[in-house]
Amino acid sequence: MTKLIGFQGERGAYSEIAAKEYDSSAKLLPFVNFVDVFEGVENGKLDLGIVPIENSLEGPVTTVNDLLVETNLKIVGEIKIQIRHNLLVLQGVNFEQVHCVYSHPQALAQCRDFLIKNNLEQRPYYDTAGSAKMLFETKQETASVIASKLSAKLYNLKILKENIADNEFNKTRFVVLSKKFAEEQGNKCSIIFCTHHKTGALFSVLKIFAEANVNLTRIESRPIRKKPNEFAFFLDFQGCDKDKKIIGLLDEVKNETLMFKFLGCYKEWTE
């Protein structure tokens, strides 16, 4: 049965590219906001949701991390894709005609050197693919956008310059959201926890992983929006939740923390 997967952004967004990588046969549905993707999965209108959780250059996607704290959705998979920014224009437009560039603020920041060198006025827009769609609709001959090759194809735009980012090592990690835990056995787990308000509380938790010789692949902290002065820690580690060592480790973490949430065990993405 064909799955219905939701992603944030317009058609051509990097999230859509990630969704196609995860399941090329799925029906994909775009949403304006991250919260709409989460709600779609929660209320059963979507089978799965795919959202970015962290970028190698910009760090965590804070809104997504906040929603993981506030909802009961599970993580059942991950995708990592290379972000390749391209300068797109209307068909027939040449580089000398272009005076400004629209895109998401992060995309503009990641191409800062190129934009300054070419004296292009930066105009922030809500979405990379959204800026491509806007250019297609408004037909601004002196404007360009930074977006994916998929956006160029979808909105009939010309790729004027390829791979214009300042740093070529630009990857985004996406997670797959579901109402239920993954059915297949995984080798990577994600948890969220809050520590007690005492000296060495975080160290006590991390010590459990060190003593069990379990490799951590991510640790982040975020203030909890609805609880002033409370912080949530996001932790990913290698291991299977069916393994006796991991089961015992998670029990120890629960006993050491004020709040504990197991987000899921899933297959680690391999290139």
CSV table of N, CA and C in Angstrom, one decimal, residues 93 161 224 260 262:
chain,number,residue,atom,x,y,z
A,93,VAL,N,17.4,34.6,-19.0
A,93,VAL,CA,18.1,35.7,-18.3
A,93,VAL,C,19.6,35.3,-18.1
A,161,LYS,N,24.2,29.2,-11.9
A,161,LYS,CA,25.5,28.7,-11.3
A,161,LYS,C,25.1,27.5,-10.3
A,224,ILE,N,13.0,24.1,27.6
A,224,ILE,CA,11.6,23.6,27.4
A,224,ILE,C,10.7,24.8,27.4
A,260,PHE,N,12.0,11.3,31.1
A,260,PHE,CA,12.6,10.5,30.1
A,260,PHE,C,11.6,10.1,29.0
A,262,PHE,N,11.6,7.9,25.3
A,262,PHE,CA,12.3,7.1,24.3
A,262,PHE,C,11.6,7.4,23.0
